[in-house]
Short mmCIF file of C-alpha atoms in Angstrom, two decimals:
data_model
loop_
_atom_site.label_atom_id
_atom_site.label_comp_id
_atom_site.label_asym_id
_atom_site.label_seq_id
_atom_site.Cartn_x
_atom_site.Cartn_y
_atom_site.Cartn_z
CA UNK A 1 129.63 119.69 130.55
CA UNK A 2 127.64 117.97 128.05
CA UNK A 3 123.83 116.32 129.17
CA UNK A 4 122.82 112.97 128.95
CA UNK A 5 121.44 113.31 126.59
CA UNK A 6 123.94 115.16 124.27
CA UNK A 7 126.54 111.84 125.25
CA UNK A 8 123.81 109.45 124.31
CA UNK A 9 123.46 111.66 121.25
CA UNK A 10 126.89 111.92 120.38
CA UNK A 11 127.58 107.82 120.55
CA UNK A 12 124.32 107.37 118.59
CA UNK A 13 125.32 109.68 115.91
CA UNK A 14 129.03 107.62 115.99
CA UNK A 15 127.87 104.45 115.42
CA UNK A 16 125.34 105.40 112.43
CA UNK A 17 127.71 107.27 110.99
CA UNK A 18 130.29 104.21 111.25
CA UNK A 19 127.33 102.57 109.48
CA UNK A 20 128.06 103.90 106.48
CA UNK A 21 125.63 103.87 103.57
CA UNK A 22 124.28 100.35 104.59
CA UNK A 23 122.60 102.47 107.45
CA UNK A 24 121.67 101.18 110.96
CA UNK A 25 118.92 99.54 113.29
CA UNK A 26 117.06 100.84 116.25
CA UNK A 27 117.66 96.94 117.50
CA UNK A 28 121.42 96.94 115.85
CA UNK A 29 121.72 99.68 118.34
CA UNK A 30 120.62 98.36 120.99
CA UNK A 31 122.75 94.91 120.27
CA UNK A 32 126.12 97.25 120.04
CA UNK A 33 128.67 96.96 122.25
CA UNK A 34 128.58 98.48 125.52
CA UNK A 35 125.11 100.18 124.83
CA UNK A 36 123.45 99.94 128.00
CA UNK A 37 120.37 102.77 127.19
CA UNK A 38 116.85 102.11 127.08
CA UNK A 39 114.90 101.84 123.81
CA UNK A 40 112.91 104.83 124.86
CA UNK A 41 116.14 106.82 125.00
CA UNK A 42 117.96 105.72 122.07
CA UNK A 43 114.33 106.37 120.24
CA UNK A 44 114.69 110.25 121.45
CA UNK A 45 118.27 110.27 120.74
CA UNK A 46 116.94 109.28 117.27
CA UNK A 47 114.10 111.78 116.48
CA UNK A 48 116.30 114.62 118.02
CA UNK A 49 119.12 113.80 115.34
CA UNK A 50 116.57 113.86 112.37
CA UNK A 51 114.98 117.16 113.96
CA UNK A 52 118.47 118.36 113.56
CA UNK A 53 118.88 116.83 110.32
CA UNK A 54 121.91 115.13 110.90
CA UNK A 55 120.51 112.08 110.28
CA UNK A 56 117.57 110.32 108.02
CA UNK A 57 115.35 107.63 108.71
CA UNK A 58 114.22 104.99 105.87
CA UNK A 59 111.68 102.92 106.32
CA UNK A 60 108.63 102.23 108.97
CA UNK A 61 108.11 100.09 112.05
CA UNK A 62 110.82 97.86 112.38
CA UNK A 63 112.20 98.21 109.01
CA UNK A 64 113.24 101.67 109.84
CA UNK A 65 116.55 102.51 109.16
CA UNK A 66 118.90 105.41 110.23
CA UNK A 67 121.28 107.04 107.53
CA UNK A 68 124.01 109.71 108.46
CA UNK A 69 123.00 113.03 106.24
CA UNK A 70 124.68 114.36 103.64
CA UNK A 71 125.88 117.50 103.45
CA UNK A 72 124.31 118.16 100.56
CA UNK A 73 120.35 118.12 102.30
CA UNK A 74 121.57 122.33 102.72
CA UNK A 75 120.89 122.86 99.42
CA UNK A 76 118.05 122.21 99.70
CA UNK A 77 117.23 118.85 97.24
CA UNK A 78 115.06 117.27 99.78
CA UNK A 79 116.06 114.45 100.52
CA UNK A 80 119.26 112.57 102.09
CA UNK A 81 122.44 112.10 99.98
CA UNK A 82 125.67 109.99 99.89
CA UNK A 83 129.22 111.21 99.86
CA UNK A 84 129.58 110.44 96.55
CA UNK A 85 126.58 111.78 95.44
CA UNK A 86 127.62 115.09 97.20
CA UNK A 87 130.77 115.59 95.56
CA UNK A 88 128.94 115.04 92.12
CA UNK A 89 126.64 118.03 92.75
CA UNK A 90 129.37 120.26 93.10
CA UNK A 91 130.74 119.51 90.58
CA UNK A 92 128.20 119.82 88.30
CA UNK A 93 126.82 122.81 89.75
CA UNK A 94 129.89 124.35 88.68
CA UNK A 95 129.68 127.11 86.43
CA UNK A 96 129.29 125.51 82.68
CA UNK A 97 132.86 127.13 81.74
CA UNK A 98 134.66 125.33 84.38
CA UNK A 99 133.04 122.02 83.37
CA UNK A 100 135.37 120.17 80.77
CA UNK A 101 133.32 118.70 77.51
CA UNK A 102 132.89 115.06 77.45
CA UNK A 103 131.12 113.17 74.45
CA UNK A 104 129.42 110.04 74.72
CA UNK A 105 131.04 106.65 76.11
CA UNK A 106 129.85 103.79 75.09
CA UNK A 107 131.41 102.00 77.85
CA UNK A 108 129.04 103.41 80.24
CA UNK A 109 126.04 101.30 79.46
CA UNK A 110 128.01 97.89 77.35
CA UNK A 111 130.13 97.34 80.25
CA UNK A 112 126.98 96.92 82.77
CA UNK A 113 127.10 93.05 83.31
CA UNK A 114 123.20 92.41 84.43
CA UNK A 115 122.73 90.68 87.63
CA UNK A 116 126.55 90.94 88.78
CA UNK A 117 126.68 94.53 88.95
CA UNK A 118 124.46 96.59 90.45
CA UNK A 119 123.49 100.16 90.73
CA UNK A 120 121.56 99.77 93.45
CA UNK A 121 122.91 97.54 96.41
CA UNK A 122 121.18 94.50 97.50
CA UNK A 123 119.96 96.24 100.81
CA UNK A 124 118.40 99.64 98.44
CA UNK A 125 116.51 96.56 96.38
CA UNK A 126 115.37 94.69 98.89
CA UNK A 127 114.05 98.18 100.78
CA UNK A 128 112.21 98.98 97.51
CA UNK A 129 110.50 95.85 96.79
CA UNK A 130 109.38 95.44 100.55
CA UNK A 131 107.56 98.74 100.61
CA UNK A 132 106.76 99.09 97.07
CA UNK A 133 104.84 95.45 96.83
CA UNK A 134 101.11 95.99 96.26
CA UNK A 135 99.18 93.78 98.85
CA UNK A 136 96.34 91.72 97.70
CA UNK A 137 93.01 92.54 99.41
CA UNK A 138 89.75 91.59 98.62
CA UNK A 139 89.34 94.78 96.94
CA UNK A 140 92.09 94.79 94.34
CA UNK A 141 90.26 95.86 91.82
CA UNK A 142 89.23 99.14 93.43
CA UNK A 143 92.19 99.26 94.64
CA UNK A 144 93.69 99.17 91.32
CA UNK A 145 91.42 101.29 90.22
CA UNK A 146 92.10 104.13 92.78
CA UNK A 147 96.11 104.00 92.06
CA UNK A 148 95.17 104.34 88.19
CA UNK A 149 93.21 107.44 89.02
CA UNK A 150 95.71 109.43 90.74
CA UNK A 151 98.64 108.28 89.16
CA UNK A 152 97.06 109.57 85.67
CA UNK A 153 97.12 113.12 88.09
CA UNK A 154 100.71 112.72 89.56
CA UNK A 155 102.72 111.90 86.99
CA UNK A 156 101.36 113.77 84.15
CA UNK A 157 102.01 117.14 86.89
CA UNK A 158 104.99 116.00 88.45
CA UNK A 159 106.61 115.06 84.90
CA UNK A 160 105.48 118.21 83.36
CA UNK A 161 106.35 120.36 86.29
CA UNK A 162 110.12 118.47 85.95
CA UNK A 163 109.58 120.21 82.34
CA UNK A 164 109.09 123.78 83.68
CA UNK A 165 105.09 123.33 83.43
CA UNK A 166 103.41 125.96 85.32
CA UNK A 167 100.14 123.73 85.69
CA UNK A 168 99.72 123.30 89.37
CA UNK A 169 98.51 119.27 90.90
CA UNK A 170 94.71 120.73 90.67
CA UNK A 171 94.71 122.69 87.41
CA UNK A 172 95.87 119.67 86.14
CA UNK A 173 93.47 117.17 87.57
CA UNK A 174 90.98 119.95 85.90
CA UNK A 175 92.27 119.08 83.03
CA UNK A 176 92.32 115.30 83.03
CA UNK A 177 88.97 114.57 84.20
CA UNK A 178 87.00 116.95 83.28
CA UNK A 179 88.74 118.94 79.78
CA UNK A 180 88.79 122.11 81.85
CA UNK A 181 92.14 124.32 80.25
CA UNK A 182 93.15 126.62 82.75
CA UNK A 183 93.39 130.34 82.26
CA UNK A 184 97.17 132.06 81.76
CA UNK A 185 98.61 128.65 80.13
CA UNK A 186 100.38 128.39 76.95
CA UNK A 187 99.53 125.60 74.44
CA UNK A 188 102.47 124.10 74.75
CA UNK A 189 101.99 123.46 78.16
CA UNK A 190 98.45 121.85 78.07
CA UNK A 191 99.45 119.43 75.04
CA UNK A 192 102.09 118.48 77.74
CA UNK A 193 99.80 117.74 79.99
CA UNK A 194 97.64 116.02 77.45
CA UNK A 195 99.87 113.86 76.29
CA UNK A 196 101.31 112.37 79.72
CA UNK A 197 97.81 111.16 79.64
CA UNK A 198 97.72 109.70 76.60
CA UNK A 199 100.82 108.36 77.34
CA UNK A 200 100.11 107.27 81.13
CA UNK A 201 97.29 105.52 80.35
CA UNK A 202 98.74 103.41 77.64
CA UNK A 203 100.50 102.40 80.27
CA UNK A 204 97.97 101.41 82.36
CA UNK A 205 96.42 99.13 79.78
CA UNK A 206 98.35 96.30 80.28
CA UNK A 207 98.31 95.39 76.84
CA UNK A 208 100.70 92.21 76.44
CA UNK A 209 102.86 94.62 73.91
CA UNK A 210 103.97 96.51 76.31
CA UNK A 211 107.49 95.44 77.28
CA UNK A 212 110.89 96.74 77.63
CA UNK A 213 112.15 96.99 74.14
CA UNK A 214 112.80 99.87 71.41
CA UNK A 215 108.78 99.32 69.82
CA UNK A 216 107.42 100.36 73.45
CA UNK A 217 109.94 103.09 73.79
CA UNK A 218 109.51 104.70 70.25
CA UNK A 219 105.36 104.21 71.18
CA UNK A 220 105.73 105.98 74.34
CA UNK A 221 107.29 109.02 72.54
CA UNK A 222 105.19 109.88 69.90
CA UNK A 223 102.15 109.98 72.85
CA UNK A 224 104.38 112.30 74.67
CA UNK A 225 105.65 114.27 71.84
CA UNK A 226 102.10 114.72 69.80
CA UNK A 227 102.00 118.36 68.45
CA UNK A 228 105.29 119.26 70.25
CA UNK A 229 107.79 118.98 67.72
CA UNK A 230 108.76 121.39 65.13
CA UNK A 231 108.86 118.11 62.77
CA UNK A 232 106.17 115.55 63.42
CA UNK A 233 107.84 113.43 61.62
CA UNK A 234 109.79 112.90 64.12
CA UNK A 235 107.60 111.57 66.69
CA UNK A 236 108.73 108.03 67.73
CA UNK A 237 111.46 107.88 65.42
CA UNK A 238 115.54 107.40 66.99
CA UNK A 239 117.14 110.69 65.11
CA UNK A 240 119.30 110.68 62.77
CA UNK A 241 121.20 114.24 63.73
CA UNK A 242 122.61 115.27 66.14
CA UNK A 243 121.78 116.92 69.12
CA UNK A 244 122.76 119.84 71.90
CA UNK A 245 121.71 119.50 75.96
CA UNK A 246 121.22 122.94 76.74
CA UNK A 247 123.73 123.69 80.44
CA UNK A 248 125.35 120.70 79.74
CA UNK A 249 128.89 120.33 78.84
CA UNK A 250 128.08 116.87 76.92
CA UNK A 251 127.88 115.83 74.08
CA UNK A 252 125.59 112.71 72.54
CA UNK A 253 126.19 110.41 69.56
CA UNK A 254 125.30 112.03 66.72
CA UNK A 255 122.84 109.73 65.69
CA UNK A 256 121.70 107.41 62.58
CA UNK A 257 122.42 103.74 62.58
CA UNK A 258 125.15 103.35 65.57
CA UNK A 259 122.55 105.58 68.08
CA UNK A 260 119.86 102.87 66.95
CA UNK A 261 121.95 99.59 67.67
CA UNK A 262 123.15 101.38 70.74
CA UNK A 263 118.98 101.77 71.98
CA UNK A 264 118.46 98.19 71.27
CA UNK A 265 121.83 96.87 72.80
CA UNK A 266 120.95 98.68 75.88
CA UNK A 267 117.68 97.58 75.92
CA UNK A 268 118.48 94.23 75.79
CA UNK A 269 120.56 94.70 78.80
CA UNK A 270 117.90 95.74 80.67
CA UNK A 271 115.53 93.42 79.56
CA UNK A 272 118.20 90.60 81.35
CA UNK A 273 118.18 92.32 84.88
CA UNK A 274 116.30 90.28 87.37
CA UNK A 275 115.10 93.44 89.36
CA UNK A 276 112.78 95.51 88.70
CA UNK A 277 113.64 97.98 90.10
CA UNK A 278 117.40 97.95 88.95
CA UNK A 279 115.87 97.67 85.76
CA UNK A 280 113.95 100.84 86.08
CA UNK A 281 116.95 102.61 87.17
CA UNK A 282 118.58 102.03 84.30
CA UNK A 283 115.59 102.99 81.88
CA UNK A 284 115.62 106.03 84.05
CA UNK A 285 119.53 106.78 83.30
CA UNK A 286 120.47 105.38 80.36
CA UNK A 287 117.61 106.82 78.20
CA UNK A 288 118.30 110.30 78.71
CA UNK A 289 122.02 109.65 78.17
CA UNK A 290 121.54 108.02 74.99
CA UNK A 291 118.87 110.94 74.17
CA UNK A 292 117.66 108.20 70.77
CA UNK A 293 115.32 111.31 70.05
CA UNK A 294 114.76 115.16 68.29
CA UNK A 295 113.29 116.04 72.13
CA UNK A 296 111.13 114.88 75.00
CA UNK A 297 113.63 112.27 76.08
CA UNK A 298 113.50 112.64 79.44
CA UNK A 299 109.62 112.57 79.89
CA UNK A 300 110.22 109.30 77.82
CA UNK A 301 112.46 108.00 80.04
CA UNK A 302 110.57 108.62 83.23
CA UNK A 303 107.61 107.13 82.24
CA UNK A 304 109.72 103.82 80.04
CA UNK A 305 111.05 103.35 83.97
CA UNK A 306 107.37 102.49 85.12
CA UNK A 307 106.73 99.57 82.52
CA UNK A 308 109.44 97.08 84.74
CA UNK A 309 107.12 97.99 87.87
CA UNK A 310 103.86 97.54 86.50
CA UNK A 311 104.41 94.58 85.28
CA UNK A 312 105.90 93.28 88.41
CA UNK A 313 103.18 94.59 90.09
CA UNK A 314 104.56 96.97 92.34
CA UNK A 315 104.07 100.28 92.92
CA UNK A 316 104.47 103.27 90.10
CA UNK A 317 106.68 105.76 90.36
CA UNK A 318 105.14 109.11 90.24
CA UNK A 319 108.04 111.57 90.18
CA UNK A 320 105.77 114.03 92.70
CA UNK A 321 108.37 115.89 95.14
CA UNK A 322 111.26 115.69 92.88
CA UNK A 323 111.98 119.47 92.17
CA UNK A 324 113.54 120.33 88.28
CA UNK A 325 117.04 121.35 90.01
CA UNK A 326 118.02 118.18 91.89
CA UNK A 327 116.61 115.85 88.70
CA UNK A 328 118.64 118.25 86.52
CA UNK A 329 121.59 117.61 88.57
CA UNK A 330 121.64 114.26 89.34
CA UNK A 331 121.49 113.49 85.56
CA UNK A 332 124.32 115.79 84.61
CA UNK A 333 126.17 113.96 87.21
CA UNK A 334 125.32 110.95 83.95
CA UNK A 335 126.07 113.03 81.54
CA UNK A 336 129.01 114.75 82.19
CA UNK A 337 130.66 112.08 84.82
CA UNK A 338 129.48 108.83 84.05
CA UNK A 339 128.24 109.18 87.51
CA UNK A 340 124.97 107.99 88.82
CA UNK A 341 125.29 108.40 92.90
CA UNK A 342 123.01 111.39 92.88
CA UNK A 343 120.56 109.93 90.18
CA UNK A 344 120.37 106.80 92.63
CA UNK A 345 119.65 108.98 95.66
CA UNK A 346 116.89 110.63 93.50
CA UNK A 347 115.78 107.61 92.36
CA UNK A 348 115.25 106.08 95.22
CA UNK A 349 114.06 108.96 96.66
CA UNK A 350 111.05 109.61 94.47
CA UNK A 351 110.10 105.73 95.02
CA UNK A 352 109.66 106.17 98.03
CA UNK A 353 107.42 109.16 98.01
CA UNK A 354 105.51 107.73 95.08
CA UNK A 355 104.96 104.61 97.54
CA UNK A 356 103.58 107.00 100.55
CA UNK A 357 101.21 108.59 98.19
CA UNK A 358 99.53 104.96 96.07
CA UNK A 359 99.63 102.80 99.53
CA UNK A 360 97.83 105.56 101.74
CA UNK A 361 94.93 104.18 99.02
CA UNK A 362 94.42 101.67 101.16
CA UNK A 363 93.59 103.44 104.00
CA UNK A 364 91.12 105.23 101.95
CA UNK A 365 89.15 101.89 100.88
CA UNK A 366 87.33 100.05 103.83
CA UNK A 367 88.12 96.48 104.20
CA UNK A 368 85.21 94.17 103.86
CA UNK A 369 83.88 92.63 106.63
CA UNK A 370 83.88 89.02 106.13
CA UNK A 371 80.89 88.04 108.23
CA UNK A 372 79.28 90.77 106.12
CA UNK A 373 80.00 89.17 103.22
CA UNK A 374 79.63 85.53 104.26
CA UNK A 375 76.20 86.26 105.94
CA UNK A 376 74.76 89.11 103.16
CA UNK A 377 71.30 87.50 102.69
CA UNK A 378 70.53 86.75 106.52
CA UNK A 379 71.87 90.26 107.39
CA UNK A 380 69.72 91.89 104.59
CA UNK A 381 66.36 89.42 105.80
CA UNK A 382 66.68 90.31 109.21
CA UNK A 383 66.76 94.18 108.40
CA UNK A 384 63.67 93.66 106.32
CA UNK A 385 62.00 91.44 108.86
CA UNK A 386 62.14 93.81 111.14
CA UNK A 387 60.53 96.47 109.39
CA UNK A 388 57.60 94.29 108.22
CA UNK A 389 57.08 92.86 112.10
CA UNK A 390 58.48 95.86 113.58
CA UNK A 391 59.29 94.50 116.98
CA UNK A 392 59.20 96.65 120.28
CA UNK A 393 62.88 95.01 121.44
CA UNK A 394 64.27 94.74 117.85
CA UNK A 395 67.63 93.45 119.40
CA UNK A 396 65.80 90.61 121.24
CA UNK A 397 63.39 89.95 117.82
CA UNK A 398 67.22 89.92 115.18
CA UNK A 399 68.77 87.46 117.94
CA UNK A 400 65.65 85.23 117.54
CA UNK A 401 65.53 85.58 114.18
CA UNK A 402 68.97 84.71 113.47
CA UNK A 403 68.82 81.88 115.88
CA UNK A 404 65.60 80.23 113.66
CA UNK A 405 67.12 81.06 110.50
CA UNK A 406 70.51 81.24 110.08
CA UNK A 407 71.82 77.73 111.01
CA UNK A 408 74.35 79.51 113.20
CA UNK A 409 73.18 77.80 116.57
CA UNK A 410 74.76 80.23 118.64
CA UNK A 411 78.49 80.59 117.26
CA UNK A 412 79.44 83.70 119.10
CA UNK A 413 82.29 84.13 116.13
CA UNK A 414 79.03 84.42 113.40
CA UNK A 415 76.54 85.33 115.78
CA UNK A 416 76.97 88.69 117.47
CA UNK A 417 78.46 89.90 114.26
CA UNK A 418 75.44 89.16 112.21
CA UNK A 419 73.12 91.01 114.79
CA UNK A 420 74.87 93.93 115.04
CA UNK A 421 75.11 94.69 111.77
CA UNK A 422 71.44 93.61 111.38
CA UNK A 423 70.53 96.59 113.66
CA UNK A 424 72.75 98.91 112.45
CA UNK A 425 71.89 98.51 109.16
CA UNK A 426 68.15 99.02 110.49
CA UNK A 427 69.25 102.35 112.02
CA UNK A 428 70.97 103.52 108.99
CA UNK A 429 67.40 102.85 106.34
CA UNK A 430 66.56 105.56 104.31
CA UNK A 431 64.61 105.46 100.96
CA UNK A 432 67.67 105.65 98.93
CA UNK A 433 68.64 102.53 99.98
CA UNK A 434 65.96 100.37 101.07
CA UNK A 435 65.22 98.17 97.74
CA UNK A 436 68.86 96.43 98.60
CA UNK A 437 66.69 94.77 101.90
CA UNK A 438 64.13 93.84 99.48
CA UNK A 439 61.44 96.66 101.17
CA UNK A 440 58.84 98.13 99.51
CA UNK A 441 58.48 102.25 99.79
CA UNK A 442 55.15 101.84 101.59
CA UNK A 443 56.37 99.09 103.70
CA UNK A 444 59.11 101.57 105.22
CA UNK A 445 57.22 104.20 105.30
CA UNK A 446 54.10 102.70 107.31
CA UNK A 447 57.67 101.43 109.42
CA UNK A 448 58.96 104.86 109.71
CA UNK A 449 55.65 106.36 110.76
CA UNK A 450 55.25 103.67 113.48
CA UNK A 451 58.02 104.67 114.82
CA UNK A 452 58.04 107.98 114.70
CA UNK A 453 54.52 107.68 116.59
CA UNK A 454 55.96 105.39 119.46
CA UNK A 455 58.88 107.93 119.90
CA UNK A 456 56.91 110.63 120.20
CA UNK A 457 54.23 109.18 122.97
CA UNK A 458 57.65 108.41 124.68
CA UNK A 459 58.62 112.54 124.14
CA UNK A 460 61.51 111.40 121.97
CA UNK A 461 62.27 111.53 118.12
CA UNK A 462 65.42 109.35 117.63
CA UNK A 463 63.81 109.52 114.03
CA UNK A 464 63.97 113.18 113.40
CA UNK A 465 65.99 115.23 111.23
#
């Protein structure tokens, strides 16, 4: 006879999976029908499901959503899949012989009608935008700053490792910031490397000609193809030959004139989605389908699908955690069926790991105190008045002092505030950073000697090392 537990289990599991891809609610549970459990015990239900991987959670706090899992999470992608995006991985991880040729359709991007079709539902965009939006804090510019650094790290390995790269995330930090090649690598794959910088940081410049059109595209190529192709010349250029995908039954126009008008229509498509994030999906799609050039299309693509979310402000995408098989997969599923459920469940995938990584940023930046920073000059006075008077009851002289001089009469809101960080700023003195207070060396040290004196008549050293 089943547990509890297991029933509770059982009728959770039902109504997610009833759900369907629009996913469910801890509080939509709760509001069912004929649920009478507690939170608490739909919340265990809930993390003993996902233990079991059965199902996925989306989300944090009380946007978190619950998704039925795929199948296809045994083999082993990494993240949750739909139906649809299940059956396409079979089929293209079907041998190559068994996979019937198909040659390019220009249907597949001309018949996208911008802001009345979507490839990703409203729910998917609204998800993205809500935990991909870049808060303002009073530190943006740090802030900014910080997410520049590392994503200069993270996408230059994760692309590159999407490549076959055999740089690892530190080797190629190495390499970035400080020149340093590491040992057992092939040229090829440092120039990689290399360029994704080049290329990344481009990006990063803001520059007002950076847009979503076929100049920006063509730009971002010959960065990532510099001293990688067998003809330079063809850095940056659309081709005008044709081309082969190597374990890929299909087949891409052959180039010249039609592949060109074709880059630009499409582009122009994009360029009238509202969404940013729709429109990145599509720069991440329809780019490698078109393949407009000799090679390095698809690092061209991934890093084209940033420009839309930079210049909305939101979050980059970073492409770390996405291994080479399921990103090979989900774009044969393009390729070969016109298909893009599994590229979507990458997609979104990889945005939201590239959000975990560039908004745990903030947690690595401390807030400024606004007191602090209202109150600077009476904070930095009263640290250096007490050193010059050095007071027996320093908390008793700073309330005084404040009191006299900092028009604050009391306000309990300004007041305690502005003590305590007068004397803990006084404990925390050292000579690297007393010239900020305004004190002389000599001053602190005849200060630190005094003290050191006094605490050591008392048989204590609160001064010492």
């Amino acid at each position: 006879m089943p547990s509890n537990q297991e029933v509770v289990e059982a009728k959770v599991m039902e109504f997610i999976s009833l759900a369907g891809p629009r996913g469910t609610s801890i509080s939509e549970l709760q509001a069912s029908p004929g649920e009478r459990e507690s939170r608490r015990t739909l919340q265990r239900a809930l993390q003993d499901l996902a233990l079991a991987k059965r199902i996925v959670m989306r989300g944090q706090g009380r946007g978190a959503r619950y998704f039925e899992m795929a199948p296809a999470m045994r083999h082993g992608l990494g993240f949750a899949i739909s139906e649809n995006a299940d059956r396409v991985w079979h089929r293209v991880r079907a041998p190559l012989g068994q996979r019937a040729p198909l040659g390019y359709n220009p249907a597949f991007i001309k018949s996208y009608q911008p802001n009345v079709g979507h490839y990703l539902t409203e729910q998917q965009r609204l998800h993205l935008r809500e935990i991909g939006t870049v808060p303002s804090t009073a530190r943006a510019d740090t802030r900014r700053r910080e997410i520049a650094a590392r994503l200069l790290v993270d996408l230059s390995w994760a692309s590159s490792h999407i490549e076959g790269n055999t740089y690892d995330r530190l080797s190629t930090a190495r390499l970035i910031q400080e020149g340093v090649v590491a040992e057992g690598k092939t040229r090829d794959e440092t120039q990689m490397i290399l360029n994704h910088k080049a290329a990344i940081e481009f990006l990063l410049t803001g520059d007002e000609r950076l847009r979503v059109d076929k100049l920006t595209v063509c730009n971002l190529h010959a960065l990532l193809s510099e001293n990688l192709l067998s003809n330079p010349e063809d850095a940056g250029k659309v081709r005008s030959h044709p081309v082969n995908i190597g374990q890929s039954t299909y087949i891409p126009l052959a180039g010249g004139t039609l592949l060109d008008q074709d880059l630009v229509g499409a582009l122009e498509i994009v360029r009238a989605v509202h969404d940013p994030y729709e429109q990145a999906f599509c720069l991440f799609t329809w780019l490698p389908y078109l393949q407009p050039f000799t090679d390095v299309n698809k690092r061209t693509s991934r890093l084209t699908a940033n420009v839309p979310l930079l210049k909305s402000g939101l979050c980059p995408l970073s492409f770390v955690g996405v291994e080479p098989l399921a990103y090979t997969s989900a774009l044969l599923g393009v390729y070969e069926l016109n298909d893009v459920s599994l590229a979507r469940d990458l997609f979104i995938y990889a945005c939201e790991r590239s959000v975990q990584a560039y908004l745990a940023v903030d947690q690595t930046l401390a807030q400024p105190d606004p007191v602090r920073m209202a109150r600077r000059t009476l904070i930095f006075n009263g640290v250096a008045a007490i050193v010059r008077d050095n007071p027996a009851n320093q908390k008793a002289y700073a309330e005084e002092y404040v009191q006299k001089t900092g028009g604050i009469h009391g306000d309990v809101t300004e007041f305690d505030p502005v003590v305590r960080h007068i004397l803990e700023d006084v404990q925390r003195l050292h000579e690297g950073n007393i010239f900020r207070y305004g004190i002389r060396l000599d001053e602190f040290g005849k200060w630190k000697d005094a003290n050191k004196a006094a605490a050591a008549a008392a048989g204590n050293d609160p001064m010492a090392p």
